PDB file of C-alpha atoms in Angstrom:
ATOM      1  CA  MET A  20     -56.557 -58.723-200.681  1.00  0.00           C
ATOM      2  CA  LYS A  21     -54.660 -56.592-198.172  1.00  0.00           C
ATOM      3  CA  LYS A  22     -57.473 -56.099-195.537  1.00  0.00           C
ATOM      4  CA  TRP A  23     -57.667 -60.226-195.939  1.00  0.00           C
ATOM      5  CA  LEU A  24     -53.873 -60.709-195.246  1.00  0.00           C
ATOM      6  CA  LEU A  25     -53.967 -58.049-192.205  1.00  0.00           C
ATOM      7  CA  GLY A  26     -56.718 -59.780-190.583  1.00  0.00           C
ATOM      8  CA  PHE A  27     -55.122 -63.367-190.989  1.00  0.00           C
ATOM      9  CA  ILE A  28     -51.680 -62.049-189.661  1.00  0.00           C
ATOM     10  CA  ALA A  29     -53.746 -60.552-186.550  1.00  0.00           C
ATOM     11  CA  VAL A  30     -55.525 -63.953-186.150  1.00  0.00           C
ATOM     12  CA  LEU A  31     -52.130 -65.618-186.248  1.00  0.00           C
ATOM     13  CA  THR A  32     -50.605 -63.636-183.846  1.00  0.00           C
ATOM     14  CA  PHE A  33     -53.560 -63.745-181.474  1.00  0.00           C
ATOM     15  CA  THR A  34     -53.676 -67.299-181.637  1.00  0.00           C
ATOM     16  CA  GLY A  35     -49.935 -67.500-180.799  1.00  0.00           C
ATOM     17  CA  VAL A  36     -49.814 -65.261-177.974  1.00  0.00           C
ATOM     18  CA  THR A  37     -52.687 -66.830-176.243  1.00  0.00           C
ATOM     19  CA  HIS A  38     -51.332 -70.196-176.631  1.00  0.00           C
ATOM     20  CA  SER A  39     -47.779 -69.037-175.359  1.00  0.00           C
ATOM     21  CA  VAL A  40     -48.921 -68.858-171.827  1.00  0.00           C
ATOM     22  CA  SER A  41     -49.093 -72.471-171.588  1.00  0.00           C
ATOM     23  CA  ALA A  42     -46.537 -73.633-174.225  1.00  0.00           C
ATOM     24  CA  GLN A  43     -42.855 -74.259-173.562  1.00  0.00           C
ATOM     25  CA  SER A  44     -41.304 -70.841-175.026  1.00  0.00           C
ATOM     26  CA  TYR A  45     -37.887 -69.734-176.254  1.00  0.00           C
ATOM     27  CA  VAL A  46     -36.697 -66.362-176.587  1.00  0.00           C
ATOM     28  CA  LYS A  47     -33.808 -65.638-179.379  1.00  0.00           C
ATOM     29  CA  LEU A  48     -31.852 -63.099-180.858  1.00  0.00           C
ATOM     30  CA  ASN A  49     -30.351 -63.390-184.229  1.00  0.00           C
ATOM     31  CA  GLY A  50     -26.472 -63.204-183.999  1.00  0.00           C
ATOM     32  CA  LEU A  51     -25.455 -62.511-187.773  1.00  0.00           C
ATOM     33  CA  TYR A  52     -28.025 -59.502-188.009  1.00  0.00           C
ATOM     34  CA  ALA A  53     -26.490 -58.249-184.877  1.00  0.00           C
ATOM     35  CA  LEU A  54     -23.099 -57.976-186.611  1.00  0.00           C
ATOM     36  CA  ALA A  55     -24.671 -55.572-189.053  1.00  0.00           C
ATOM     37  CA  GLY A  56     -26.684 -53.688-186.087  1.00  0.00           C
ATOM     38  CA  ILE A  57     -29.984 -54.997-187.263  1.00  0.00           C
ATOM     39  CA  ILE A  58     -32.556 -56.094-184.111  1.00  0.00           C
ATOM     40  CA  ASN A  59     -33.872 -59.526-184.807  1.00  0.00           C
ATOM     41  CA  PRO A  60     -35.743 -60.750-181.478  1.00  0.00           C
ATOM     42  CA  ALA A  61     -38.093 -63.783-182.014  1.00  0.00           C
ATOM     43  CA  VAL A  62     -40.145 -65.945-179.686  1.00  0.00           C
ATOM     44  CA  GLU A  63     -40.847 -69.387-180.490  1.00  0.00           C
ATOM     45  CA  PHE A  64     -43.016 -71.806-178.521  1.00  0.00           C
ATOM     46  CA  THR A  65     -44.494 -75.169-178.973  1.00  0.00           C
ATOM     47  CA  LEU A  66     -47.761 -75.948-180.523  1.00  0.00           C
ATOM     48  CA  SER A  67     -47.279 -79.941-180.856  1.00  0.00           C
ATOM     49  CA  PRO A  68     -44.597 -82.580-180.654  1.00  0.00           C
ATOM     50  CA  HIS A  69     -43.596 -81.669-184.004  1.00  0.00           C
ATOM     51  CA  SER A  70     -44.617 -78.092-184.698  1.00  0.00           C
ATOM     52  CA  THR A  71     -43.959 -74.711-183.192  1.00  0.00           C
ATOM     53  CA  PHE A  72     -44.945 -70.805-184.178  1.00  0.00           C
ATOM     54  CA  GLN A  73     -42.832 -68.137-183.986  1.00  0.00           C
ATOM     55  CA  THR A  74     -43.252 -64.364-184.003  1.00  0.00           C
ATOM     56  CA  GLU A  75     -40.435 -61.998-184.733  1.00  0.00           C
ATOM     57  CA  LEU A  76     -39.487 -58.427-185.523  1.00  0.00           C
ATOM     58  CA  VAL A  77     -36.700 -57.292-187.809  1.00  0.00           C
ATOM     59  CA  ILE A  78     -35.658 -53.622-187.038  1.00  0.00           C
ATOM     60  CA  SER A  79     -32.631 -51.632-188.841  1.00  0.00           C
ATOM     61  CA  PRO A  80     -32.055 -48.549-186.261  1.00  0.00           C
ATOM     62  CA  TRP A  81     -30.147 -46.988-188.896  1.00  0.00           C
ATOM     63  CA  SER A  82     -31.680 -43.736-189.879  1.00  0.00           C
ATOM     64  CA  SER A  83     -29.260 -43.085-192.679  1.00  0.00           C
ATOM     65  CA  ILE A  84     -25.750 -44.162-193.632  1.00  0.00           C
ATOM     66  CA  LYS A  85     -23.095 -42.701-195.419  1.00  0.00           C
ATOM     67  CA  HIS A  86     -22.329 -43.567-199.059  1.00  0.00           C
ATOM     68  CA  ASN A  87     -20.010 -41.786-201.229  1.00  0.00           C
ATOM     69  CA  GLY A  88     -20.075 -38.720-198.655  1.00  0.00           C
ATOM     70  CA  ILE A  89     -24.029 -39.112-199.255  1.00  0.00           C
ATOM     71  CA  GLN A  90     -26.093 -39.737-196.369  1.00  0.00           C
ATOM     72  CA  LYS A  91     -28.606 -42.474-197.395  1.00  0.00           C
ATOM     73  CA  PRO A  92     -31.742 -43.812-195.665  1.00  0.00           C
ATOM     74  CA  MET A  93     -31.781 -47.260-194.358  1.00  0.00           C
ATOM     75  CA  LEU A  94     -34.639 -47.613-191.950  1.00  0.00           C
ATOM     76  CA  PHE A  95     -36.856 -50.600-192.116  1.00  0.00           C
ATOM     77  CA  GLY A  96     -39.245 -52.716-189.902  1.00  0.00           C
ATOM     78  CA  ILE A  97     -40.538 -56.192-190.456  1.00  0.00           C
ATOM     79  CA  PHE A  98     -43.327 -58.192-188.422  1.00  0.00           C
ATOM     80  CA  LEU A  99     -43.423 -61.725-189.396  1.00  0.00           C
ATOM     81  CA  ASN A 100     -45.076 -64.835-188.105  1.00  0.00           C
ATOM     82  CA  GLU A 101     -43.973 -68.241-188.918  1.00  0.00           C
ATOM     83  CA  TYR A 102     -45.194 -71.961-188.498  1.00  0.00           C
ATOM     84  CA  ARG A 103     -42.563 -74.673-188.515  1.00  0.00           C
ATOM     85  CA  TYR A 104     -42.707 -78.150-188.740  1.00  0.00           C
ATOM     86  CA  TYR A 105     -39.990 -80.268-187.177  1.00  0.00           C
ATOM     87  CA  PHE A 106     -39.056 -83.685-188.687  1.00  0.00           C
ATOM     88  CA  LYS A 107     -37.681 -84.941-185.564  1.00  0.00           C
ATOM     89  CA  GLN A 108     -39.072 -83.227-182.675  1.00  0.00           C
ATOM     90  CA  HIS A 109     -40.183 -79.710-181.981  1.00  0.00           C
ATOM     91  CA  ASN A 110     -37.011 -77.475-181.448  1.00  0.00           C
ATOM     92  CA  SER A 111     -34.808 -80.127-182.427  1.00  0.00           C
ATOM     93  CA  GLY A 112     -33.301 -80.996-186.045  1.00  0.00           C
ATOM     94  CA  TRP A 113     -34.335 -80.006-189.120  1.00  0.00           C
ATOM     95  CA  TYR A 114     -37.664 -78.127-189.921  1.00  0.00           C
ATOM     96  CA  ILE A 115     -39.603 -76.782-192.636  1.00  0.00           C
ATOM     97  CA  GLY A 116     -42.054 -73.772-192.486  1.00  0.00           C
ATOM     98  CA  ALA A 117     -44.093 -71.001-193.940  1.00  0.00           C
ATOM     99  CA  ASN A 118     -44.356 -67.377-192.863  1.00  0.00           C
ATOM    100  CA  PHE A 119     -46.397 -64.135-193.479  1.00  0.00           C
ATOM    101  CA  GLY A 120     -45.741 -60.533-192.837  1.00  0.00           C
ATOM    102  CA  MET A 121     -45.797 -57.004-193.457  1.00  0.00           C
ATOM    103  CA  MET A 122     -42.889 -54.333-193.506  1.00  0.00           C
ATOM    104  CA  ALA A 123     -42.360 -50.474-193.652  1.00  0.00           C
ATOM    105  CA  PHE A 124     -39.164 -48.897-194.841  1.00  0.00           C
ATOM    106  CA  ASN A 125     -37.479 -45.857-195.735  1.00  0.00           C
ATOM    107  CA  MET A 126     -34.457 -47.112-197.302  1.00  0.00           C
ATOM    108  CA  THR A 127     -31.834 -46.887-200.259  1.00  0.00           C
ATOM    109  CA  LYS A 128     -31.832 -49.967-202.703  1.00  0.00           C
ATOM    110  CA  PRO A 129     -28.502 -51.401-203.570  1.00  0.00           C
ATOM    111  CA  THR A 130     -26.971 -51.577-206.960  1.00  0.00           C
ATOM    112  CA  PHE A 131     -24.308 -53.859-208.658  1.00  0.00           C
ATOM    113  CA  GLU A 132     -22.390 -51.902-211.269  1.00  0.00           C
ATOM    114  CA  GLY A 133     -18.864 -52.613-212.687  1.00  0.00           C
ATOM    115  CA  GLY A 134     -18.582 -55.808-210.277  1.00  0.00           C
ATOM    116  CA  LYS A 135     -19.036 -53.336-207.440  1.00  0.00           C
ATOM    117  CA  LEU A 136     -21.785 -53.369-204.735  1.00  0.00           C
ATOM    118  CA  GLY A 137     -23.169 -49.704-204.016  1.00  0.00           C
ATOM    119  CA  LEU A 138     -26.375 -47.848-203.071  1.00  0.00           C
ATOM    120  CA  LYS A 139     -28.373 -45.699-205.455  1.00  0.00           C
ATOM    121  CA  ASN A 140     -28.793 -41.889-205.201  1.00  0.00           C
ATOM    122  CA  ASN A 141     -32.560 -41.980-204.688  1.00  0.00           C
ATOM    123  CA  SER A 142     -34.569 -43.726-201.820  1.00  0.00           C
ATOM    124  CA  SER A 143     -37.722 -45.498-201.543  1.00  0.00           C
ATOM    125  CA  LYS A 144     -40.225 -45.047-198.841  1.00  0.00           C
ATOM    126  CA  GLY A 145     -43.388 -47.213-198.407  1.00  0.00           C
ATOM    127  CA  TYR A 146     -44.733 -50.516-197.178  1.00  0.00           C
ATOM    128  CA  GLY A 147     -45.420 -53.835-198.190  1.00  0.00           C
ATOM    129  CA  PHE A 148     -46.305 -57.596-197.433  1.00  0.00           C
ATOM    130  CA  MET A 149     -44.647 -60.885-197.615  1.00  0.00           C
ATOM    131  CA  GLY A 150     -45.373 -64.684-197.741  1.00  0.00           C
ATOM    132  CA  GLY A 151     -42.871 -67.243-197.928  1.00  0.00           C
ATOM    133  CA  VAL A 152     -40.916 -70.492-196.943  1.00  0.00           C
ATOM    134  CA  VAL A 153     -38.351 -71.140-194.695  1.00  0.00           C
ATOM    135  CA  GLY A 154     -35.876 -74.075-193.810  1.00  0.00           C
ATOM    136  CA  GLY A 155     -33.299 -74.576-190.988  1.00  0.00           C
ATOM    137  CA  TYR A 156     -32.081 -76.502-188.257  1.00  0.00           C
ATOM    138  CA  GLU A 157     -32.015 -76.181-184.613  1.00  0.00           C
ATOM    139  CA  TRP A 158     -29.467 -77.663-181.861  1.00  0.00           C
ATOM    140  CA  ARG A 159     -30.488 -77.867-178.176  1.00  0.00           C
ATOM    141  CA  PHE A 160     -27.469 -77.554-175.900  1.00  0.00           C
ATOM    142  CA  LYS A 161     -26.960 -77.448-172.027  1.00  0.00           C
ATOM    143  CA  GLU A 162     -30.471 -77.849-170.714  1.00  0.00           C
ATOM    144  CA  ARG A 163     -32.084 -74.386-171.607  1.00  0.00           C
ATOM    145  CA  TRP A 164     -30.252 -73.044-174.857  1.00  0.00           C
ATOM    146  CA  ILE A 165     -30.753 -73.457-178.448  1.00  0.00           C
ATOM    147  CA  LEU A 166     -29.033 -72.321-181.924  1.00  0.00           C
ATOM    148  CA  ASP A 167     -31.285 -71.877-184.931  1.00  0.00           C
ATOM    149  CA  ALA A 168     -29.648 -71.647-188.412  1.00  0.00           C
ATOM    150  CA  PHE A 169     -32.510 -71.059-191.190  1.00  0.00           C
ATOM    151  CA  VAL A 170     -32.689 -69.420-194.895  1.00  0.00           C
ATOM    152  CA  GLY A 171     -36.073 -68.024-196.115  1.00  0.00           C
ATOM    153  CA  PHE A 172     -37.529 -66.912-199.123  1.00  0.00           C
ATOM    154  CA  ALA A 173     -40.542 -65.073-199.669  1.00  0.00           C
ATOM    155  CA  TYR A 174     -42.988 -63.385-202.447  1.00  0.00           C
ATOM    156  CA  MET A 175     -42.630 -59.790-201.445  1.00  0.00           C
ATOM    157  CA  ASN A 176     -45.300 -57.183-202.544  1.00  0.00           C
ATOM    158  CA  SER A 177     -44.369 -53.778-201.890  1.00  0.00           C
ATOM    159  CA  ARG A 178     -45.599 -49.763-202.806  1.00  0.00           C
ATOM    160  CA  TYR A 179     -43.192 -47.059-202.359  1.00  0.00           C
ATOM    161  CA  ASN A 180     -42.614 -43.501-203.305  1.00  0.00           C
ATOM    162  CA  GLY A 181     -38.870 -42.529-204.903  1.00  0.00           C
ATOM    163  CA  TYR A 182     -36.990 -39.374-203.453  1.00  0.00           C
ATOM    164  CA  ALA A 183     -33.783 -37.722-204.993  1.00  0.00           C
ATOM    165  CA  LEU A 184     -30.929 -37.731-202.625  1.00  0.00           C
ATOM    166  CA  VAL A 185     -28.607 -35.628-204.825  1.00  0.00           C
ATOM    167  CA  ASP A 186     -28.892 -33.209-207.809  1.00  0.00           C
ATOM    168  CA  GLY A 187     -29.471 -34.879-211.249  1.00  0.00           C
ATOM    169  CA  VAL A 188     -31.109 -37.978-210.668  1.00  0.00           C
ATOM    170  CA  VAL A 189     -32.447 -39.141-213.975  1.00  0.00           C
ATOM    171  CA  GLU A 190     -35.730 -41.387-213.522  1.00  0.00           C
ATOM    172  CA  GLY A 191     -38.019 -42.033-216.612  1.00  0.00           C
ATOM    173  CA  GLY A 192     -36.400 -39.458-218.777  1.00  0.00           C
ATOM    174  CA  HIS A 193     -36.783 -36.746-216.170  1.00  0.00           C
ATOM    175  CA  VAL A 194     -34.175 -35.098-213.783  1.00  0.00           C
ATOM    176  CA  TYR A 195     -34.970 -34.552-210.402  1.00  0.00           C
ATOM    177  CA  ASN A 196     -32.623 -32.509-207.687  1.00  0.00           C
ATOM    178  CA  LYS A 197     -32.241 -33.248-203.999  1.00  0.00           C
ATOM    179  CA  GLY A 198     -35.470 -33.930-201.787  1.00  0.00           C
ATOM    180  CA  GLU A 199     -37.765 -33.996-205.047  1.00  0.00           C
ATOM    181  CA  ILE A 200     -40.197 -36.726-205.140  1.00  0.00           C
ATOM    182  CA  ILE A 201     -39.856 -38.852-208.345  1.00  0.00           C
ATOM    183  CA  MET A 202     -42.908 -38.592-210.367  1.00  0.00           C
ATOM    184  CA  THR A 203     -41.819 -40.879-212.862  1.00  0.00           C
ATOM    185  CA  PRO A 204     -40.178 -43.966-211.533  1.00  0.00           C
ATOM    186  CA  HIS A 205     -38.783 -46.699-213.898  1.00  0.00           C
ATOM    187  CA  ARG A 206     -41.549 -48.657-215.323  1.00  0.00           C
ATOM    188  CA  SER A 207     -42.108 -50.741-218.310  1.00  0.00           C
ATOM    189  CA  GLU A 208     -44.527 -48.480-219.484  1.00  0.00           C
ATOM    190  CA  GLN A 209     -45.341 -45.078-218.008  1.00  0.00           C
ATOM    191  CA  PRO A 210     -48.934 -43.879-216.957  1.00  0.00           C
ATOM    192  CA  GLU A 211     -50.807 -41.021-218.948  1.00  0.00           C
ATOM    193  CA  HIS A 212     -50.257 -38.928-215.820  1.00  0.00           C
ATOM    194  CA  PRO A 213     -47.574 -38.749-213.544  1.00  0.00           C
ATOM    195  CA  ASP A 214     -47.459 -40.878-210.679  1.00  0.00           C
ATOM    196  CA  PRO A 215     -44.898 -41.035-207.890  1.00  0.00           C
ATOM    197  CA  TRP A 216     -46.422 -44.502-206.434  1.00  0.00           C
ATOM    198  CA  ASN A 217     -44.195 -47.481-207.820  1.00  0.00           C
ATOM    199  CA  GLY A 218     -44.219 -51.139-206.756  1.00  0.00           C
ATOM    200  CA  SER A 219     -42.442 -54.545-206.888  1.00  0.00           C
ATOM    201  CA  ALA A 220     -43.518 -57.811-206.487  1.00  0.00           C
ATOM    202  CA  GLU A 221     -41.109 -60.667-206.431  1.00  0.00           C
ATOM    203  CA  TRP A 222     -39.491 -63.738-204.523  1.00  0.00           C
ATOM    204  CA  LEU A 223     -36.334 -62.593-202.504  1.00  0.00           C
ATOM    205  CA  PRO A 224     -34.325 -63.956-199.651  1.00  0.00           C
ATOM    206  CA  ASN A 225     -36.423 -62.424-196.680  1.00  0.00           C
ATOM    207  CA  LYS A 226     -34.672 -64.079-193.817  1.00  0.00           C
ATOM    208  CA  ILE A 227     -31.183 -65.462-192.861  1.00  0.00           C
ATOM    209  CA  GLY A 228     -29.304 -66.332-189.725  1.00  0.00           C
ATOM    210  CA  LEU A 229     -27.691 -67.739-186.686  1.00  0.00           C
ATOM    211  CA  SER A 230     -29.978 -67.314-183.578  1.00  0.00           C
ATOM    212  CA  ILE A 231     -29.190 -68.047-180.175  1.00  0.00           C
ATOM    213  CA  GLY A 232     -32.269 -68.786-177.776  1.00  0.00           C
ATOM    214  CA  ILE A 233     -32.973 -69.429-174.140  1.00  0.00           C
ATOM    215  CA  LEU A 234     -36.098 -71.331-172.710  1.00  0.00           C
ATOM    216  CA  ILE A 235     -38.180 -68.797-170.473  1.00  0.00           C
ATOM    217  CA  ASN A 236     -41.170 -71.129-170.179  1.00  0.00           C
ATOM    218  CA  ASP A 237     -41.599 -74.892-169.421  1.00  0.00           C
ATOM    219  CA  PRO A 238     -45.109 -75.756-168.390  1.00  0.00           C
ATOM    220  CA  HIS A 239     -43.932 -79.679-167.832  1.00  0.00           C
ATOM    221  CA  LYS A 240     -41.576 -78.374-164.901  1.00  0.00           C
ATOM    222  CA  ARG A 241     -44.117 -76.331-163.471  1.00  0.00           C
ATOM    223  CA  LYS A 242     -46.432 -79.183-163.433  1.00  0.00           C
ATOM    224  CA  GLY A 243     -43.856 -81.286-161.710  1.00  0.00           C
ATOM    225  CA  ARG A 244     -43.254 -78.817-159.164  1.00  0.00           C
ATOM    226  CA  ALA A 245     -46.617 -78.511-158.404  1.00  0.00           C
ATOM    227  CA  GLN A 246     -47.386 -82.252-157.834  1.00  0.00           C
TER     228      GLN A 246
END
């Protein structure tokens, strides 16, 4: 299944890059993510009068952040390919789409206890795949600029190891000290032998933002100048 998904993503990417040479193309940057120091560049190019293809990266450059006096990992990267259908015209108005991607991470999961948002005292390091849906709206303004507002949800499947960030982390009835790999991660049923690999599969928001983009390739204008 993983090999099939990787092959499918590779085909999508190759097809998109090849087609982009002769397609109207926009380069975009997610301003909402940028406020949190997360880099999210994207390239969107036209497939037909009502459809586009977008390939993008989401990168958190934070190797760690300090929380309650403890340095906690918050490093991840996502590679995402997306097909969009515009109801009015490509790069204009409402659209819906589907995306597929993969991710790698070394990060600390959030918690919500006592009405407060926080971070766990153990980190997760691993990889995953996702496939989901997206909806949004694009505004064209001036001659070369666009704004893209969007939100997406995806089925995420990930595999990872856990590591204690402080002494005394309790998981699966065992106590772990700082730097130790968690051999008994929380599960509904523990295996017969300790196994550090854990996993999750669930529907979660996988993208949200307000991106600003600029037109970098317009084959129609090139043809006009050539004539």
